[in-house]
Coordinates of C-alpha atoms in Angstrom, one line a residue:
Chain R
M21 CA 0.7 0.7 -0.2
Q22 CA 1.2 3.8 -0.7
H23 CA 2.0 6.2 1.2
Y24 CA 1.0 9.9 0.3
T25 CA 3.7 12.3 1.2
L26 CA 2.0 16.0 1.1
S27 CA 4.5 18.4 0.5
C28 CA 4.7 22.0 1.2
C29 CA 6.8 24.7 2.2
G30 CA 6.5 24.5 6.0
G31 CA 8.0 27.7 6.0
V32 CA 6.1 30.8 7.5
K33 CA 7.5 33.2 4.9
A34 CA 5.8 32.7 1.5
S35 CA 7.8 33.6 -1.6
L36 CA 4.7 34.8 -4.0
P37 CA 2.8 37.1 -2.7
P38 CA -1.2 36.9 -2.0
P39 CA -3.6 36.5 -4.7
L40 CA -4.8 40.4 -5.0
S41 CA -8.5 38.6 -5.2
F42 CA -7.6 38.0 -1.4
R43 CA -6.5 40.8 1.2
W44 CA -4.4 39.6 3.8
S45 CA -3.4 42.9 4.7
K46 CA -5.4 43.8 8.0
I47 CA -7.5 46.8 8.1
K48 CA -7.1 48.0 11.9
R49 CA -6.3 51.2 10.4
E50 CA -9.3 54.0 10.2
G51 CA -8.3 57.5 8.8
G52 CA -4.5 57.0 10.5
R53 CA -6.1 55.6 14.1
R54 CA -6.5 52.3 15.2
L55 CA -10.2 51.7 15.8
P56 CA -10.9 51.0 19.0
R57 CA -10.9 47.2 20.6
C58 CA -14.9 47.6 20.4
A59 CA -15.0 48.4 16.9
R60 CA -13.3 46.2 15.3
I61 CA -14.8 42.8 14.4
A62 CA -12.9 39.8 16.3
A63 CA -14.9 36.5 16.0
Q64 CA -12.6 34.7 18.6
L65 CA -11.8 31.6 17.8
E66 CA -11.6 29.1 21.4
L67 CA -9.1 27.0 23.0
K68 CA -11.7 24.0 23.1
P69 CA -10.6 21.6 26.0
P70 CA -10.1 17.9 25.2
P71 CA -13.2 15.3 26.2
Y72 CA -11.7 14.2 29.1
S73 CA -9.4 15.3 32.4
L74 CA -5.9 16.5 31.9
S75 CA -4.7 13.4 33.7
S76 CA -7.4 10.6 32.7
L77 CA -4.7 9.6 29.6
E78 CA -2.2 8.5 31.9
P79 CA 0.1 6.3 32.1
H80 CA -0.2 6.0 28.3
M81 CA 0.2 10.0 27.9
S82 CA 1.1 12.1 30.6
R83 CA -0.6 14.8 33.0
E84 CA 2.3 16.6 32.2
T85 CA 2.1 16.1 28.2
L86 CA -1.5 17.6 28.0
E87 CA -0.7 20.0 30.2
Y88 CA 2.0 20.9 28.4
H89 CA 0.6 20.2 24.7
W90 CA -2.7 21.3 25.3
G91 CA -2.2 24.0 27.7
R92 CA 0.8 25.6 25.9
H93 CA 1.5 24.8 23.0
H94 CA -2.3 24.3 21.5
R95 CA -3.2 27.3 23.6
A96 CA -0.6 29.8 22.0
H97 CA -1.5 28.0 18.6
V98 CA -5.0 29.8 18.8
A99 CA -3.9 32.8 19.8
S100 CA -1.7 33.8 17.7
L101 CA -4.7 32.6 15.0
N102 CA -7.0 35.5 16.7
N103 CA -3.7 38.0 16.9
L104 CA -3.0 37.1 13.0
I105 CA -7.0 37.0 11.7
A106 CA -8.6 39.7 13.3
G107 CA -9.5 42.8 11.0
T108 CA -8.7 40.5 7.9
D109 CA -10.7 38.4 5.2
L110 CA -10.2 35.2 7.7
D111 CA -11.9 37.4 10.3
G112 CA -15.4 35.5 11.2
M113 CA -14.0 32.3 8.8
G114 CA -15.0 28.7 10.5
L115 CA -11.9 27.2 11.0
D116 CA -11.5 24.4 8.3
E117 CA -12.2 27.3 5.9
I118 CA -9.5 30.1 6.9
V119 CA -7.3 26.4 6.8
V120 CA -7.9 25.8 3.3
V121 CA -8.1 29.5 2.5
S122 CA -5.0 30.6 4.0
Y123 CA -3.2 27.0 2.6
N124 CA -3.3 29.2 -0.5
K125 CA -3.0 25.7 -3.0
G126 CA 0.8 24.9 -1.5
N127 CA 1.9 29.2 -1.1
P128 CA 0.5 28.7 2.8
L129 CA 0.3 32.4 4.5
P130 CA 1.4 33.3 7.9
P131 CA -2.1 32.7 9.8
F132 CA -1.9 29.3 8.1
V133 CA 0.8 27.6 10.6
H134 CA -1.8 28.3 13.3
A135 CA -5.0 27.9 12.3
A136 CA -3.9 24.2 10.6
Q137 CA -2.8 23.9 14.4
V138 CA -5.5 24.6 15.6
W139 CA -7.7 22.2 13.5
N140 CA -5.0 19.4 13.8
H141 CA -5.3 19.3 18.0
D142 CA -9.0 19.5 18.1
F143 CA -9.2 16.4 16.2
F144 CA -6.6 15.0 17.4
W145 CA -8.1 15.1 21.2
Q146 CA -11.2 13.9 20.0
S147 CA -9.3 11.3 18.6
I148 CA -8.6 9.5 21.5
K149 CA -9.9 8.7 25.4
P150 CA -9.3 6.7 28.4
G151 CA -9.9 3.3 28.0
G152 CA -9.1 3.5 24.1
G153 CA -7.8 1.1 21.6
G154 CA -9.4 -2.3 21.1
R155 CA -10.2 -2.8 17.3
P156 CA -13.2 -1.7 14.9
S157 CA -16.3 -3.1 13.4
G158 CA -19.0 -2.4 11.0
R159 CA -18.9 -0.7 8.2
L160 CA -15.0 1.1 9.0
M161 CA -13.4 -2.9 9.5
E162 CA -15.2 -3.6 6.2
L163 CA -13.6 -0.9 4.6
I164 CA -10.0 -1.6 6.5
E165 CA -10.0 -5.1 5.3
K166 CA -10.8 -4.3 1.4
D167 CA -8.5 -1.0 1.3
F168 CA -5.6 -2.6 3.6
G169 CA -5.9 -6.2 3.8
S170 CA -6.4 -6.8 7.2
F171 CA -6.5 -4.5 10.4
D172 CA -3.2 -5.5 11.2
R173 CA -1.4 -4.1 8.2
M174 CA -3.6 -1.6 8.7
L175 CA -1.9 -0.8 12.0
E176 CA 1.5 -1.6 10.3
E177 CA 0.8 1.2 7.8
F178 CA -0.1 3.7 9.9
K179 CA 2.7 3.1 12.2
R180 CA 4.9 3.3 9.3
A181 CA 3.5 6.2 8.0
A182 CA 4.1 8.1 11.7
L183 CA 7.3 6.6 11.6
T184 CA 8.9 7.5 8.6
Q185 CA 7.5 11.3 9.0
F186 CA 11.0 12.3 9.3
G187 CA 11.3 15.8 11.3
S188 CA 7.8 17.1 12.5
G189 CA 4.5 16.6 10.7
W190 CA 1.0 14.6 11.8
A191 CA 0.4 10.5 10.6
W192 CA -3.5 10.0 9.2
L193 CA -6.3 7.7 8.0
V194 CA -7.8 9.5 6.1
Y195 CA -11.1 8.5 3.2
K196 CA -10.5 9.7 0.0
A197 CA -13.0 10.1 -2.6
N198 CA -12.0 10.2 -5.9
R199 CA -12.4 14.0 -7.2
L200 CA -9.6 15.8 -9.1
D201 CA -9.4 18.9 -8.6
V202 CA -8.6 19.5 -11.9
G203 CA -11.4 21.5 -14.2
N204 CA -11.3 19.5 -16.6
A205 CA -10.7 16.2 -15.1
V206 CA -13.6 14.0 -15.2
N207 CA -14.0 10.5 -14.1
P208 CA -15.9 9.1 -16.8
R209 CA -17.6 6.2 -14.3
P210 CA -17.5 7.7 -11.2
S211 CA -18.5 4.7 -8.5
E212 CA -18.9 4.4 -4.2
K213 CA -15.7 1.9 -5.0
D214 CA -13.4 4.7 -6.2
N215 CA -13.5 5.5 -2.4
K216 CA -11.1 4.4 0.2
L217 CA -9.3 4.7 3.1
V218 CA -5.2 5.7 2.8
M219 CA -2.9 5.9 4.9
L220 CA -1.3 9.7 4.4
K221 CA 2.2 11.4 6.3
S222 CA 1.8 15.0 6.0
P223 CA 4.9 17.6 7.9
N224 CA 4.9 20.2 10.0
A225 CA 1.1 21.6 10.2
V226 CA -0.2 20.1 6.5
N227 CA -3.3 18.7 7.1
P228 CA -5.4 16.6 4.7
I229 CA -8.8 18.8 4.6
V230 CA -6.5 20.5 2.2
W231 CA -7.0 18.6 -0.7
D232 CA -10.4 17.5 -0.1
Y233 CA -9.6 14.7 1.8
S234 CA -12.3 13.4 4.5
P235 CA -9.2 12.8 7.8
L236 CA -10.6 10.3 10.2
L237 CA -7.9 9.6 12.6
A238 CA -4.5 11.4 13.2
I239 CA -1.4 10.9 15.5
D240 CA 0.9 13.7 16.7
V241 CA 4.3 13.1 15.6
W242 CA 5.9 16.5 16.8
E243 CA 8.7 15.6 19.3
H244 CA 7.0 17.9 21.9
A245 CA 3.5 15.7 21.6
Y246 CA 5.7 12.1 22.9
Y247 CA 9.2 13.4 24.4
L248 CA 8.1 13.8 27.9
D249 CA 6.7 10.2 28.4
Y250 CA 8.3 8.1 25.7
E251 CA 12.0 10.8 25.1
N252 CA 13.2 9.3 21.3
R253 CA 11.1 6.4 21.5
R254 CA 8.5 7.2 19.0
A255 CA 7.9 3.6 17.8
D256 CA 6.6 2.8 21.7
Y257 CA 4.5 6.1 21.6
V258 CA 2.8 5.4 18.6
S259 CA 2.0 1.9 19.4
I260 CA 0.2 2.8 22.8
F261 CA -1.7 5.1 20.9
L262 CA -2.9 2.5 19.0
E263 CA -3.7 -0.1 21.7
K264 CA -4.1 2.0 24.5
L265 CA -5.5 5.6 23.3
V266 CA -7.6 5.3 20.0
S267 CA -11.0 6.0 19.7
W268 CA -12.8 3.6 16.8
E269 CA -16.1 5.4 17.7
V270 CA -15.4 8.5 16.8
V271 CA -12.9 7.5 13.7
S272 CA -16.1 5.2 12.6
D273 CA -18.4 8.3 12.9
R274 CA -16.3 10.2 11.0
L275 CA -16.1 7.7 8.4
D276 CA -20.3 8.0 7.7
V277 CA -19.8 11.4 7.9
A278 CA -17.4 11.4 5.0
I279 CA -18.7 9.0 3.4
E280 CA -22.2 10.7 3.4
R281 CA -20.3 13.3 2.3
A282 CA -19.0 11.7 -0.8
A283 CA -21.8 10.6 -1.2
E284 CA -23.3 14.2 -1.4
R285 CA -20.6 15.9 -3.4
A286 CA -20.8 12.8 -6.6
R287 CA -25.1 13.7 -6.0
E288 CA -24.2 17.2 -6.8
A289 CA -21.8 16.8 -9.7
E290 CA -24.1 14.7 -11.1
T291 CA -26.4 17.4 -11.6
R292 CA -24.3 19.5 -12.3
K293 CA -23.3 17.7 -15.5
Q294 CA -26.7 16.2 -16.6
E295 CA -27.5 20.7 -16.3
D296 CA -24.6 20.9 -18.8
D297 CA -25.5 18.1 -21.4
T298 CA -29.2 19.6 -21.7
A299 CA -27.5 23.3 -21.9
V300 CA -25.5 22.2 -24.6
T301 CA -28.2 20.4 -26.2
H302 CA -30.4 23.1 -26.5
S303 CA -27.8 25.8 -27.4
E304 CA -26.7 26.8 -31.3
A305 CA -24.8 25.0 -32.9
V306 CA -20.9 25.7 -31.6
E307 CA -19.3 26.5 -35.1
M308 CA -16.2 24.9 -35.2
Y309 CA -14.1 25.4 -38.2
L310 CA -13.0 29.2 -38.9
D311 CA -14.0 30.1 -42.8
S312 CA -10.7 29.3 -45.4
D313 CA -10.2 32.0 -47.8
T314 CA -9.5 29.0 -49.9
D315 CA -11.7 26.1 -50.6
D316 CA -8.3 23.7 -50.3
S317 CA -8.7 20.9 -48.3
E318 CA -6.1 18.6 -46.1
A319 CA -7.4 15.6 -46.8
E320 CA -6.7 15.7 -50.6
Chain T
M10 CA 37.4 18.5 5.5
A11 CA 36.5 17.7 9.4
L12 CA 34.1 14.8 8.1
R13 CA 36.9 12.0 7.5
T14 CA 37.1 12.3 11.4
L15 CA 33.3 11.1 10.9
F16 CA 34.1 8.0 9.9
S17 CA 35.4 4.7 11.9
K18 CA 38.5 4.1 12.7
K19 CA 38.2 1.0 10.9
A20 CA 37.5 3.2 7.3
F21 CA 39.1 0.8 4.9
T22 CA 39.6 2.1 1.9
T23 CA 42.7 4.5 0.7
A24 CA 42.7 6.8 -1.8
S25 CA 43.5 3.9 -4.4
G26 CA 40.6 1.9 -2.6
F27 CA 42.4 -1.4 -1.4
R28 CA 44.7 -1.7 1.2
P29 CA 46.3 -5.5 2.6
I30 CA 44.2 -7.7 3.9
A31 CA 45.3 -8.5 8.2
A32 CA 44.4 -12.7 8.7
G33 CA 42.6 -11.1 12.2
D34 CA 40.8 -8.0 10.8
R35 CA 36.9 -9.0 11.9
C36 CA 35.0 -6.9 9.0
F37 CA 36.9 -8.2 6.1
L38 CA 33.6 -8.4 4.2
R39 CA 33.2 -4.6 4.7
Q40 CA 36.8 -4.5 4.3
S41 CA 37.0 -5.8 0.8
R42 CA 33.9 -4.5 -0.2
G43 CA 35.6 -1.4 0.5
L44 CA 32.3 1.0 2.3
T45 CA 33.4 2.7 5.2
V46 CA 31.2 2.9 8.2
A47 CA 30.1 5.7 9.5
A48 CA 30.3 5.9 13.6
L49 CA 29.1 8.5 16.3
P50 CA 32.2 10.1 17.6
D51 CA 33.0 10.9 21.2
L52 CA 31.7 14.5 23.0
A53 CA 35.1 16.6 24.0
Y54 CA 33.5 17.0 27.9
D55 CA 30.9 15.0 30.1
Y56 CA 27.2 14.9 29.0
G57 CA 26.4 16.9 32.6
A58 CA 29.5 19.8 31.8
L59 CA 27.7 22.5 29.6
E60 CA 24.9 22.9 32.2
P61 CA 22.7 24.4 32.9
A62 CA 23.1 25.9 29.7
I63 CA 21.6 22.7 28.3
S64 CA 20.7 19.9 31.5
G65 CA 23.8 16.3 30.9
E66 CA 19.6 14.3 30.8
I67 CA 19.3 15.9 27.0
M68 CA 23.1 15.4 26.4
R69 CA 22.8 11.7 27.1
L70 CA 19.6 11.4 24.6
H71 CA 20.7 13.3 22.0
H72 CA 24.2 11.6 21.8
Q73 CA 23.3 7.9 22.6
K74 CA 20.0 7.8 21.2
H75 CA 20.0 10.4 18.4
H76 CA 22.6 10.5 17.0
Q77 CA 23.4 7.2 17.2
A78 CA 20.7 6.1 15.3
Y79 CA 21.3 8.5 12.3
V80 CA 23.9 7.1 11.9
T81 CA 22.8 2.9 12.5
N82 CA 19.9 3.8 9.8
Y83 CA 22.6 6.0 7.4
N84 CA 25.1 3.0 7.7
N85 CA 22.2 0.6 7.0
A86 CA 20.9 2.7 4.0
L87 CA 24.9 2.8 3.1
E88 CA 24.3 -0.9 2.7
Q89 CA 21.5 -1.7 0.8
L90 CA 22.3 1.3 -1.5
E91 CA 25.5 -0.8 -2.8
T92 CA 23.2 -3.9 -2.6
A93 CA 21.2 -1.8 -5.4
V94 CA 23.8 -0.3 -7.2
A95 CA 25.0 -3.4 -7.8
K96 CA 21.7 -5.2 -9.0
G97 CA 21.6 -2.4 -11.2
D98 CA 18.0 -1.6 -9.0
A99 CA 17.6 1.8 -9.9
S100 CA 14.1 1.8 -8.4
A101 CA 15.3 1.0 -5.2
V102 CA 18.6 3.5 -5.6
V103 CA 16.2 5.9 -5.6
R104 CA 13.8 5.0 -2.4
L105 CA 16.7 5.1 -0.7
Q106 CA 17.3 8.5 -0.9
S107 CA 15.4 10.1 1.4
A108 CA 17.1 8.3 4.0
I109 CA 20.5 8.7 3.3
K110 CA 19.7 12.3 2.9
F111 CA 18.0 12.2 6.3
N112 CA 20.6 10.3 8.2
G113 CA 23.5 11.1 6.6
G114 CA 22.0 15.0 7.3
G115 CA 21.7 14.3 10.8
H116 CA 24.6 11.9 11.3
I117 CA 26.9 15.6 9.6
N118 CA 25.0 18.1 11.7
H119 CA 25.5 16.4 14.6
S120 CA 28.6 16.2 14.0
I121 CA 29.7 19.5 14.0
F122 CA 27.2 20.6 17.2
W123 CA 29.0 18.7 19.3
K124 CA 32.5 20.5 17.8
N125 CA 30.3 23.8 18.4
L126 CA 29.3 23.3 22.1
K127 CA 32.4 23.9 25.0
P128 CA 32.2 23.8 28.9
M129 CA 32.0 27.0 30.0
N130 CA 35.0 26.3 32.6
E131 CA 36.8 25.2 28.9
G132 CA 36.1 28.7 27.1
G133 CA 32.6 28.0 25.9
G134 CA 30.9 31.5 26.1
E135 CA 33.9 33.1 25.1
P136 CA 33.1 35.7 22.3
P137 CA 35.4 35.0 19.0
H138 CA 38.3 37.4 18.7
S139 CA 40.6 38.7 16.1
T140 CA 39.2 37.4 12.2
L141 CA 36.6 35.5 13.0
G142 CA 34.9 38.6 15.6
W143 CA 36.1 41.3 12.9
A144 CA 34.1 40.2 10.1
I145 CA 31.3 39.2 12.7
D146 CA 31.3 42.9 12.7
T147 CA 31.6 43.9 9.2
D148 CA 29.3 41.7 7.6
F149 CA 26.9 41.9 10.7
C150 CA 27.7 45.1 12.9
S151 CA 28.4 43.5 15.8
L152 CA 28.3 40.0 18.0
E153 CA 25.0 41.0 19.7
A154 CA 23.1 41.7 16.4
L155 CA 23.8 38.7 15.2
V156 CA 23.1 36.7 18.3
Q157 CA 19.9 38.4 17.7
K158 CA 19.5 37.6 14.4
M159 CA 19.9 34.1 14.8
N160 CA 17.9 33.7 17.9
A161 CA 15.1 35.1 15.6
E162 CA 15.8 32.6 12.9
G163 CA 15.9 30.0 15.2
A164 CA 12.7 30.2 17.1
A165 CA 10.7 31.8 13.8
L166 CA 11.6 28.0 12.0
Q167 CA 8.5 26.3 12.1
G168 CA 8.8 22.5 12.8
S169 CA 12.4 20.7 13.3
G170 CA 15.9 22.4 11.4
W171 CA 18.6 24.0 12.6
V172 CA 20.2 27.7 12.2
W173 CA 23.8 28.7 11.2
L174 CA 26.4 31.0 11.1
A175 CA 27.5 30.2 7.7
L176 CA 31.0 31.4 5.6
D177 CA 30.3 31.6 1.6
K178 CA 33.7 30.5 0.4
G179 CA 32.9 32.3 -2.6
S180 CA 32.4 35.5 -1.2
K181 CA 34.5 35.2 1.8
K182 CA 31.1 37.0 3.2
L183 CA 29.3 35.6 6.9
C184 CA 25.6 35.1 6.3
V185 CA 23.2 33.2 8.8
E186 CA 20.9 30.2 7.1
T187 CA 18.4 28.0 8.0
T188 CA 18.1 24.5 7.3
A189 CA 14.3 22.2 7.8
N190 CA 14.8 18.6 9.2
Q191 CA 17.8 17.2 9.1
D192 CA 19.1 18.7 5.8
P193 CA 22.9 19.8 6.1
L194 CA 24.0 23.7 5.2
V195 CA 25.0 22.7 1.1
T196 CA 21.4 22.0 0.8
K197 CA 21.3 26.0 0.8
G198 CA 24.1 26.7 -1.3
A199 CA 27.2 24.4 -2.7
N200 CA 29.7 27.6 -1.1
L201 CA 28.4 27.7 2.1
V202 CA 30.6 26.5 5.1
P203 CA 29.1 25.7 8.7
L204 CA 31.0 27.9 11.6
L205 CA 28.8 27.0 13.6
G206 CA 25.1 24.9 13.9
I207 CA 22.1 25.4 16.6
D208 CA 19.6 22.1 16.7
V209 CA 15.9 23.6 17.1
W210 CA 14.6 19.8 16.9
E211 CA 12.8 19.8 20.0
H212 CA 14.5 16.9 21.1
A213 CA 17.5 19.6 21.8
Y214 CA 15.8 21.3 24.3
Y215 CA 12.0 19.7 25.2
L216 CA 13.0 18.3 28.2
Q217 CA 14.5 21.8 29.9
Y218 CA 12.9 24.5 28.3
K219 CA 9.5 22.5 27.4
N220 CA 8.2 24.7 24.4
V221 CA 10.0 27.9 25.1
R222 CA 12.6 27.8 22.1
P223 CA 13.3 30.8 22.6
D224 CA 15.0 30.6 25.9
Y225 CA 17.1 27.5 25.0
L226 CA 18.2 29.7 22.4
K227 CA 19.2 32.6 25.1
N228 CA 21.0 29.9 26.8
I229 CA 23.1 27.7 24.3
W230 CA 25.3 30.9 23.7
K231 CA 26.8 30.7 27.4
V232 CA 28.5 27.0 25.7
I233 CA 28.9 28.6 22.1
N234 CA 32.3 27.1 21.5
W235 CA 33.6 30.3 19.0
K236 CA 37.7 29.0 19.1
Y237 CA 36.4 26.1 16.6
A238 CA 34.0 28.4 14.6
S239 CA 37.7 30.9 14.2
E240 CA 39.5 27.8 14.0
V241 CA 37.5 27.0 10.4
F242 CA 37.0 30.2 9.4
D243 CA 40.7 30.9 9.0
E244 CA 41.4 27.6 7.1
E245 CA 38.4 28.3 4.7
T246 CA 39.6 32.2 4.3
A247 CA 43.7 31.3 4.1

C-alpha cells in the first residue's frame, strides 16, 4: 500500500505575494487611527478542551504532556491565529475555511500554520480517549479489510507512516473520494468503489483537508507530543497510541460523515453534469471551423 | 575536511581503494567491498558539563539515542544502496535517497554541533576575536546583532531544523541560514561552510525548556565554542 506524502513549504515566509482577490493586509486602521477595540469585528476562536480530564490518559499520555501540549502549544496557536486574522478577511470564517484559504494552494500564508495546528490538535484530542484501543467493527472494519487487507496490516501501515515522517508532522488515516481538483478532468465512471481509505503522512502543520480528503484519525508526531513520556522512542508512543488510546468509535463516526459527504458530492456532480448536457443540447451548434479563403482541404 | 573524523577508525579504503587485509581483521567482508561505515563521534566533554545551559539528560539522549540512530540508519541505508547499485536496481537506489539524506544529514549536522559546544569553564561562550570577530562586525555590525538574528531565525523556524552561521567560500562573507529537518547546510548553497549550527529540533531542548524555544536559544550562547568556529573560518579564508 503506497503512502502519500503531502509536501508544502512549511515555512512562514511565502515566496509569492498572496492572490490579489484575497485581502491579507490588516484593515485595523481607519483614517490613520487605530479602531477602538470595541469597534473591531473579532470573532475569536477558542481553545477547546479535550473531552476528558488532563490526567485521565495516564499512564499512556501523562498529565504533564497534556498540560504542555494542550495548555501551551495548542493554546499558543489559538492565540497566534486570533491575533493574525483579527480585522482581516479570515476573521469570522469557520476554522476549516481558514485552513483551506490560508493554505493558498500550497503557498501558505502566515495564518496557515496556526489555523492548521489548531484544527489538527482539536482533531487529535478527539481521536483518543481513556480506555481506548481495541478493534473497530461494522463499516469501518469492512473498509479497512478491503483497502488494507486486514486490521493488522492497516496498523502496520499507520506505524510506518508515523515513523517515517522525518521531522515534525502528522500521520493520518483518511477517506479519499475520487475527486480531481482539476477543472476539466472528470472521472468518467465514478462509483463509490473509487472511494477508499489511505494512509498519509504530512510535514509540520499540513493536513489532508487542504486536499479535500476526509481525515478519520491522526497522530501527532512532533516531538513535543511524546518526548516527556517516551523521549526519543517514537515507536513506543505510536504503538501505545494504537493499543491504548485511539477511539475507534470516533473514527467510525467520522467515516459515516465522510461517506455521506462523498455521496452528496457525487450527487451534486451528477446533477451539474446533467444540467451541462441539457444546456449543450439546447444551444446553437457551435461553429467549429474557421472559414478559409480557399477551398483547399487537407484531405486531398 | 573534518568529515573524515566522522567515519570509523576502521575506514578501510585508501586513496587507491584497497589496503592489505590482515588476517585478524574482523570486518573482512566490509573491507573487501570497500564500504566505509559512519561512527558516532565521542564528545570532548561529559554530558553534564554544559549545565545549566543544556542539561546532562538532554545531552545523553541527544548523543546516545538520536545521533546514534542517525548513524545506524545511515549505515543501513548505505549498505542497501551498495547492494542496489551492484544489482542495477535503480528503483531501490531512488527509494533510498530520502533515508540517506535524512540520516546522513543528521549525522553530519550533529557531528558539527558537538564541536560547536564547550563547557563554560573551558572557554564556552567566550566571544570570538581577531579574524572571525572582525568579520562578524563587518557583516552583522556586532556580535549582539548576529546572536539576535540567529535567535530570531531559530525561533521562527517551523517544525524541525537548524540555524547556521555560515561562511560563503566564494564571497568570503558570513551569513545566517536555516535548514529544515536534517538537511545539511550545503543544501542551501554549495559554497556554504558551517561555522556554527544550533539544533532547534524539539529533542534538543524540550526536556529542559519545554515549548519555550527562545529561552533555549538565549542560553545556548553560554556554551558556544567560538574557538572552533574561528578555526574553521581561518582555514577557509586562508
